[in-house]
Amino acid sequence: MVLTETWLHDAILDNDLGLFNYNIYRCDRSCSSSIYKRGGGVLISIRKDIKSQLIPFIDVNVEHLFVIYEFNDSKFIIGGVYLPPNCSVSLFESYMSTIERIAINYSNYTFIICGDFNLPGISWSNDVNGLVYSSTLDNKIDCVPETFAALNFFQVNHLTNSHGSMLNLVFVSANQFNVNIVCDPVIINHAIIKLPVFNSSHSYHNFVKADYFHISQFLLSFNWKTTFSFLDVNSAVYTFYDAIHYSLLNYVPIVNFNTSNFPSWFSKDLIDLVFQKRKAHASFKATKKPDDYDKFSFLRSKYKLLSRICYKQYIEYAENNICSDPKEFWNFVRKNKSSHNLPKSVSLNGVFSNNDKDVADLFSKLFDSVYTLTNVTNNSYTSPHLPFDLPSNCNFNVNDVEASLAKLRGVKSVGPDGLSGDFLFTLKSVLCYPLWLLFRKSLDSGVFPEYLKLNAVIPIFKNGDTSDVVNYRPIAILSHIGKLFESLVFNSIQRATNATLIDEQHGFRPGRSAVTCNLVFSNYIFSAFNMNSQVDVVYTDFAKAFDRVEHSILGKVLENSGFGEPLLSWFNSYLSNRKQFVKVFEIKSDITNVPSGVPQGGHLSPMLFALFINNIKHVIHNSKFLLFADDLKLFLKIDLINDCLLLQEDINAVVNWATNMGLEFNVVKCHSMSFYRTRTPITFTYFMNDFPLIHSDNTVTDLGIVFDRELNFHSHIENSCCKALKILGFLRRICSEFKLMTPLKLLYCAYVRSVLESYGIHTR
């Protein structure tokens, strides 16, 4: 905590402040710093569990403090200063000289310099190269922005007081901080601001440097069949993971990852030159000697030249090594694309949070809110037994498990169990047998392992304000072993279950896609046009359909579909008692229960959802309909107003069906549209839950295709070409220095041609 204008003096002791859990560092006003006896002063307090140390006063004429502290293996220097209004230029110059000396002596530290500078005439901003400023003050005061700019510092506070002035400034050596007002100002000219200090470093297992020989020897020393034979499924899985985690601790090194404050193309020599330039600039400012200026000027020119060389080499490497090192090339592309990094301060329904753990819990609260907490009554769902003979178990062998492990080659992502795909791939010949034993034990007993039910969730930005939690969607990260198990089960039952799905379902099925769905739909409309008829379509939107699947109803659906034991019990176990946590900034939220839904990202989830809504065909009697997963549209050829009433009848039936299934529609996003080529179309307002649906007059986007009312696709072609042209402009900008044809062609095919071909635009 940093306070300015403390008004403290010798008669006020540290204990009188009530900050008993903090080490307190003070610089009270004295006759050396001001002609006034009252006012002024600076205080810095650091929690006692954080190691801290005061840097001795360097300039007694300035009310300032510098404190060293260490946090999460990182070293910081935090400074506080109070510079009164209308103070002399020499006071500013004296303080900035102190800043330069400390920056040189502690060059490996992260700096946070904050205080009341009383410089309302300077405008501050930052760009990728550092500090940007403009001043209306006397040029002599420019020593403040000039020095901080030369040190490559950033000014991160842009919050003004009630008079529109920016008096409190926060200079940092790493542009990774966000500043927020935490409460109404006690003093009208000064708001209380909060600067969350976070450490971007984290530790992880370096699977590339793992001792796979000793890991293999250790795992092969087990008699897995005997080990698992007397254990239940969960105990067997825990025993297996104990062995795996023992291997991690003993044979996989842990390394620390630290995010550099410099761009990725900075070489070690260029970074060293930055510090040399800083030191030379400080020497010149102190001595004003021409020789010192010449040295600084030489280093500055050398820095600019080497900077251009390093950037050119970085571009050439990414361009020339696209085949041997594609990761570096695509990293270059991603860094040039617009990104939406998660800010350190977020809010949900007016509740703000800056603490990493609180941010994670805030996201967890939002993502948990979509689940169904209450069961639908048993009498609300009825469905007859379907005459299908579906599997009661799954058949696969050790070779199938090894083949699935082989598909994890090059997968470096780490699941919630701490294992990467590459790690499992490298040990595939060792792990395939114990995993096969575990999978068989799980299926035969009808119990899915509890350890594999834990999912990690990361928030992904959609659109809007990046600080508003509601503008993010969750992406689940499952363990690789759990997903591998699901894929084996799915491959074993896919053919049988696919035969039971209704023809109208085009999502996640072999031989079906969004293209086939749109072809069937377009063919129906063209047939209606040939008969001079119009087609009315109602596009529906399920509210969080995959997350709100009621487990008890899905269990009945699976039973009525023809699944037998023990596979039926295994499915129920797979769905129940699942848990998740949200992970942001390498911090995890509290673990929460997932009471409904099918697991996001699971191989079985699309199939389970398709089976869940498979009986919708029994309630639609008049209209045609098509499904792509949970995207449902109802449509009917309209010749008379009575046809509209028939379509409305089916809409009502679908709404009642959804209620019985525990689902609900997001009525605001549901809408209708009429396709016609006649001069006198039939107009009708459709309703859903007594709510009139929005009517789209000219165009509608459906599964990536822009449909216009006459089905001539002019709007779709224009939209796709516009999108491709924007991407082409982006590529032209980032590739202006490329010289080789191969990377240009690769980027064009990946970003531009793919847009044109994916949406059905072909040129002759």
XYZ file of C-alpha atoms in Angstrom, residues 394-396 400-401 403-405 439 479-494 601-605:
30
model
C -17.976 -52.340 -25.850
C -15.313 -54.400 -27.540
C -11.742 -53.225 -28.128
C -6.811 -50.361 -30.163
C -5.676 -48.558 -27.003
C -3.401 -46.944 -31.663
C -5.424 -44.288 -29.828
C -2.367 -43.289 -27.781
C -11.089 -49.473 -19.273
C -7.854 -35.326 -19.399
C -6.317 -37.069 -22.400
C -6.860 -40.488 -20.833
C -10.542 -39.745 -20.250
C -11.014 -38.560 -23.834
C -9.127 -41.607 -25.114
C -11.480 -43.857 -23.147
C -14.496 -42.034 -24.583
C -13.178 -42.359 -28.138
C -12.826 -46.142 -27.758
C -16.399 -46.425 -26.474
C -17.685 -44.117 -29.203
C -15.953 -46.043 -31.996
C -17.403 -49.265 -30.626
C -21.037 -48.105 -30.607
C -21.103 -45.404 -33.296
C -15.458 -31.502 -25.490
C -16.235 -35.161 -24.859
C -16.330 -37.605 -27.770
C -19.625 -39.047 -26.535
C -21.425 -35.757 -25.897
